[in-house]
XYZ file of C-alpha atoms in Angstrom:
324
model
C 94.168 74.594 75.172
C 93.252 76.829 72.728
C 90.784 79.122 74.518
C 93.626 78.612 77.474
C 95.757 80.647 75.445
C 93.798 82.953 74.353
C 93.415 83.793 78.213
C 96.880 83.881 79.160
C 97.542 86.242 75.833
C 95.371 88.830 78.037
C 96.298 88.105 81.388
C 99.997 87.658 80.269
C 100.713 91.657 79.931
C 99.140 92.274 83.406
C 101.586 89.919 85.211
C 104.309 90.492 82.779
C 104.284 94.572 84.090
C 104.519 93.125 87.671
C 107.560 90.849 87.366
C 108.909 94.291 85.699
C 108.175 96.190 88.534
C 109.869 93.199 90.551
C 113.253 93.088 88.749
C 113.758 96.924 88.761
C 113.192 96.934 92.377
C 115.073 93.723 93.027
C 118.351 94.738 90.437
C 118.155 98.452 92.372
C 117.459 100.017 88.883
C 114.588 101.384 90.675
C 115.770 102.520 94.013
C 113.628 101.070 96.701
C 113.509 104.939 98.380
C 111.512 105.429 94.850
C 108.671 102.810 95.349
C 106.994 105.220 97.835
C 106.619 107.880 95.694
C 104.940 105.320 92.776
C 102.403 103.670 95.203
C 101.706 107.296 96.147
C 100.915 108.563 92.491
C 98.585 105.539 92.172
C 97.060 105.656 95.712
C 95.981 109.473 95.335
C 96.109 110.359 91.361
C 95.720 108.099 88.881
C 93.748 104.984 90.473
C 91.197 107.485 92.479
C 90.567 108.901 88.827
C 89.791 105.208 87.195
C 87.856 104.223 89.477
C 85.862 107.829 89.751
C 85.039 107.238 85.796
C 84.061 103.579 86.351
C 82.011 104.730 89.240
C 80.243 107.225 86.931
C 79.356 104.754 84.469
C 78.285 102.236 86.519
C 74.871 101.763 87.683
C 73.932 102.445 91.334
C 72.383 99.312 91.436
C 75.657 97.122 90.920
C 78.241 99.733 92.787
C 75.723 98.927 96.144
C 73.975 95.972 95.673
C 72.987 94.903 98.977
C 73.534 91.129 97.548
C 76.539 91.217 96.233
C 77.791 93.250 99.802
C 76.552 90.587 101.804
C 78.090 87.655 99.678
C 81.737 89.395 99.712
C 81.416 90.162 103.302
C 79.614 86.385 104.695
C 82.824 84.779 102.579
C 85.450 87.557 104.069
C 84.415 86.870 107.700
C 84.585 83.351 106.997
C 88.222 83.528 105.655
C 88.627 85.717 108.745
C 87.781 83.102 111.193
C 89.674 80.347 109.819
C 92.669 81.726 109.036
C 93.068 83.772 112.243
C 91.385 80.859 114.281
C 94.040 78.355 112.798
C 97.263 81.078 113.683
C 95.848 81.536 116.735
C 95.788 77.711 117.682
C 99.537 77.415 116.737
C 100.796 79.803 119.004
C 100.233 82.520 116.876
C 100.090 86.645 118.445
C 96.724 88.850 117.973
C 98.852 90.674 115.034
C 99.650 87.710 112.973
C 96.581 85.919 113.163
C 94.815 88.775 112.107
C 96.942 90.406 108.797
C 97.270 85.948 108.381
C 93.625 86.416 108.249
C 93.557 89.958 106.502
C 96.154 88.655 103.215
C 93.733 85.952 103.049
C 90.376 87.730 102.600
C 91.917 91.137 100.855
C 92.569 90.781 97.142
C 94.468 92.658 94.950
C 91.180 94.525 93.238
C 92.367 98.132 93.171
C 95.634 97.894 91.389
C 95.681 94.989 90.017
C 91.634 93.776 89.673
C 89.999 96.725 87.987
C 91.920 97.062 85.008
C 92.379 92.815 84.807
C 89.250 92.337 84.852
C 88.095 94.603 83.013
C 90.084 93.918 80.150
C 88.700 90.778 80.296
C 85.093 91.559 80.612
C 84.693 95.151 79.836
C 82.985 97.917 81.566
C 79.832 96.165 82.270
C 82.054 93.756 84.979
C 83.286 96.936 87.147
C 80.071 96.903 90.357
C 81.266 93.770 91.415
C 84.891 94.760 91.551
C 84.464 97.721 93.343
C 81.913 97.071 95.428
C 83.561 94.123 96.969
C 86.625 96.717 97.174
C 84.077 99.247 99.189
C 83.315 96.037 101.854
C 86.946 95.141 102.180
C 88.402 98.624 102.548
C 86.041 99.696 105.535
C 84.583 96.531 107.068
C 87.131 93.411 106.366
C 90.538 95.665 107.104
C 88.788 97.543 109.789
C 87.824 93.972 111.370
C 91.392 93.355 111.307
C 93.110 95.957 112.353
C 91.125 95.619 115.373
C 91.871 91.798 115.827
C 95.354 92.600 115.759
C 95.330 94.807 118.866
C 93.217 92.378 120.927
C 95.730 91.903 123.229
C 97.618 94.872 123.339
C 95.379 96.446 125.790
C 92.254 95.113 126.209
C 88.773 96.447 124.964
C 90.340 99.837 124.576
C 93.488 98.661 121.983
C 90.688 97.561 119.782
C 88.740 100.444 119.755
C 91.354 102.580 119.267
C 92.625 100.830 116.875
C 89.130 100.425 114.878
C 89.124 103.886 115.399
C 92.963 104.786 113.498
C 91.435 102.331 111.604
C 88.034 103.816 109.789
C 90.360 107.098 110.052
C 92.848 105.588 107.723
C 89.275 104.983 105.927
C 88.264 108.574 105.723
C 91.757 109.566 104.408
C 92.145 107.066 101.589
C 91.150 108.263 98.330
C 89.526 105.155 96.571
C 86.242 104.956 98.354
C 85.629 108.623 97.880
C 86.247 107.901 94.253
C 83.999 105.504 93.838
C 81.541 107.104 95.805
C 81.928 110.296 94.025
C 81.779 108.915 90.546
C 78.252 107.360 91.688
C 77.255 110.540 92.326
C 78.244 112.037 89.524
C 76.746 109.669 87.199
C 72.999 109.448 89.648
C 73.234 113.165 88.894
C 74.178 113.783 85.470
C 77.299 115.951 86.341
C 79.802 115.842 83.922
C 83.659 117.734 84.571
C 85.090 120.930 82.700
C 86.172 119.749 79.657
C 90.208 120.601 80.315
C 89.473 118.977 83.606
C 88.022 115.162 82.198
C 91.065 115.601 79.956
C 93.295 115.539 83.105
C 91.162 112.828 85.055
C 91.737 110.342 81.598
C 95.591 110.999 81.198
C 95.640 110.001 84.985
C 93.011 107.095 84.767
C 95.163 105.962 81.571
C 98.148 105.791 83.458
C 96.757 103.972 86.391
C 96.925 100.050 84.824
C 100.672 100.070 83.896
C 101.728 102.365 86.688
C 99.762 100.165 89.490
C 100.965 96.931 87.900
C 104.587 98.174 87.789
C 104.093 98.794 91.562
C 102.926 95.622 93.043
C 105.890 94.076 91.972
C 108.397 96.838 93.078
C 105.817 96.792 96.630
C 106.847 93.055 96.765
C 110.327 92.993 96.004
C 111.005 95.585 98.556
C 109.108 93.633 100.989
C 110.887 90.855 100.446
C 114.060 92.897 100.665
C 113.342 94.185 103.941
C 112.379 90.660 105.579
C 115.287 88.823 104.190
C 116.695 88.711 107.739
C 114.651 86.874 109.885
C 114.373 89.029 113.334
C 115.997 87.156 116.349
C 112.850 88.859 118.668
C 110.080 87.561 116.365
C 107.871 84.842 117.376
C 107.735 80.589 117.008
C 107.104 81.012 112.699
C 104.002 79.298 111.927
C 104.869 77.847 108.811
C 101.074 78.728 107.271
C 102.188 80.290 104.083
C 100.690 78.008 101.817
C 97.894 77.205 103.561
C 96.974 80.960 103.507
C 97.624 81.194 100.170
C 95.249 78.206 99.488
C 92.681 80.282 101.206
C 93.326 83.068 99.241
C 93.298 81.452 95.438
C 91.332 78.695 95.662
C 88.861 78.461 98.873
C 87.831 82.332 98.557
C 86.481 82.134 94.801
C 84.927 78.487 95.250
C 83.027 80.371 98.368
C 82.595 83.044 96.332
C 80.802 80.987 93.558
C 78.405 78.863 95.537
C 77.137 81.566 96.787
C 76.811 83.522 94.314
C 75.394 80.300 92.167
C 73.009 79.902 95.096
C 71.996 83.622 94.567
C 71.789 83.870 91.195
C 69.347 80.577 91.278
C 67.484 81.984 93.763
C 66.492 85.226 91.411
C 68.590 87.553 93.979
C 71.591 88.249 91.464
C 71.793 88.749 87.971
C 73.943 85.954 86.067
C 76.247 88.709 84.567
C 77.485 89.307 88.314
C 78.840 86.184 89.319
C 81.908 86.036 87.159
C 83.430 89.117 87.925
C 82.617 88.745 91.288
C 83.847 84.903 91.700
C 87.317 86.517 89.154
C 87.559 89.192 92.212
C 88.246 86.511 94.605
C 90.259 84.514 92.643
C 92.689 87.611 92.434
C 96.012 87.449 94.735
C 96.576 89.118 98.025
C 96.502 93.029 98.365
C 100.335 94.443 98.608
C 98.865 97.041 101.269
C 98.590 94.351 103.841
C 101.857 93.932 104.059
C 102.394 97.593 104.961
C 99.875 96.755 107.802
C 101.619 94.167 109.005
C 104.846 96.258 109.450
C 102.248 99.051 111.078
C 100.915 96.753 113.664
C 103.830 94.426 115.042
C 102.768 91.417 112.638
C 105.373 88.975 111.111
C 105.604 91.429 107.747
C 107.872 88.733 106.599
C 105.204 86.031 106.294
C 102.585 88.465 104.975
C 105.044 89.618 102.206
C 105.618 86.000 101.382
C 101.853 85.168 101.055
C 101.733 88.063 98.553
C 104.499 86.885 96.489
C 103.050 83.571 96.635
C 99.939 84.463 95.737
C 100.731 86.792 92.966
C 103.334 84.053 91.024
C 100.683 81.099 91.837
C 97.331 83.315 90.120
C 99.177 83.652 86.905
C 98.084 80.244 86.617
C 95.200 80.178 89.063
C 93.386 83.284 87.499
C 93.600 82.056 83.920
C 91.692 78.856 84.877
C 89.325 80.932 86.802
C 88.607 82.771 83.734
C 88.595 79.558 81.752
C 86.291 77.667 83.866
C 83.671 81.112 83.906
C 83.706 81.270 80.044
């Protein structure tokens, strides 16, 4: 119990900052017309600039291990199939089996993973993190996007929409962080010295700013699918079992895996926790933008997030207990 709460005494602050984000949302003191303009500032300043100096200061080796790719992405496409297999069996559209599928393969590791686990395990933790982040923003979301326009209009509605989708790729800011910051650091190159200034004040602010957002992200989601829609779809009442996935099927995949790696000589032993604590994390709040952008049941999605981030206050601690 002890070492239990000594865990929740870190973890505590992270979630703490969401449910603050939540309340301001919820209670209007934050006006919901403001939550753009937050997710914004960490989208394309401050989170772009942590992970640039994380990606500078982590080897090359971690940031594209070919193992650690191919563990995150063999679990992911797993997840994928189940989950969207299962909606799809229950009556379920192309749209909602695949963000179903996406909010249960997609954790929260940009906003809420990097600095969580890091305060947990320090620098040394961060290859894992983000290189599981590089296989889920262009191979895992691009997978899904296309799913979800399977049926819109035939061969060509996915491709176009894999298409929008490695676009959407290109234009977000986090994977040309990282991969920047790797170059950087393979290179030596270091930034004016009024410059790095600027790129720490915005790295600083990323953790509280990002944490403050996923909860104002979900209480505006929940917000705006308070209603049910009268058009939508037969629900398919999969909510928990997606969040299920999410907590507790997607790290123990992660783990034996990575246990079977790490016995077979293929991946270093001070891997495996950050990358099992990766999956372990709740769902990403993008998804449920996704789901809005693509005709999905948003309403669901936002309620697997919610879910998901109340349930891994819990969940997460005894992930980190169990990996100690």
């Amino acid at each position: 119990m002890q070492a239990l709460a000594g865990i929740f005494a870190v973890t505590f602050p992270f979630f703490a900052l969401v449910l603050c984000g939540y309340v301001a949302a919820r209670s209007r003191l934050l006006p919901l017309d403001a939550v753009a303009g937050l997710n914004m500032f960490v989208l394309y300043f401050a989170l772009p600039c942590m992970l640039w100096r994380f990606g500078s200061s982590t080897p090359a080796a971690q940031l594209f291990s070919p193992v650690v790719a191919l563990i995150w992405l063999a679990v992911g496409l797993l997840l994928v199939a189940v989950a969207a297999g299962w909606a799809r069996r229950r009556g379920g559209s192309w749209p909602d089996a695949a963000m179903g599928a996406l909010v249960a393969a997609f954790p929260n590791s940009g906003f809420m993973g990097v600095p969580l686990i890091l305060a947990l395990l320090g620098e040394g933790a961060m290859g894992p993190v983000m290189a599981s982040l590089l296989v889920d923003l262009v191979v895992t979301s691009s997978l899904c996007i296309g799913l979800s326009q399977w049926g819109a209009a035939g061969q060509h509605g996915v491709a176009r929409a894999v298409g929008g989708a490695l676009q959407g790729v290109l234009r977000n800011p986090m994977p040309w962080s990282i991969l920047a910051g790797a170059l950087a650091g393979a290179t030596g190159f270091a930034l004016w010295a009024p410059v790095d200034r600027t790129v720490a004040l915005l790295a600083d602010a990323a953790s509280p700013v990002a944490l403050f957002t996923i909860g104002a992200v979900l209480a505006r989601a929940q917000m705006q699918t308070a209603v049910p829609d009268a058009s939508a779809g037969r629900p398919l009442h999969d909510v928990g079992l997606i969040t299920v996935l999410k907590l507790l099927v997607q790290p123990a995949l992660v783990w034996a895996a990575g246990a079977l790696a790490v016995r077979a000589g293929v991946l270093p032993q001070a891997l495996l926790a950050p990358l099992v604590l990766t999956a372990a994390l709740p769902s990403a709040a993008n998804v449920s933008l996704l789901a809005e952008r693509f005709g999905a049941d948003n309403g669901r999605v936002a309620r697997v997030i919610l879910y998901s981030t109340v349930a891994a206050f819990f969940s997460f601690s005894v992930a980190v207990a169990l990996l100690r």
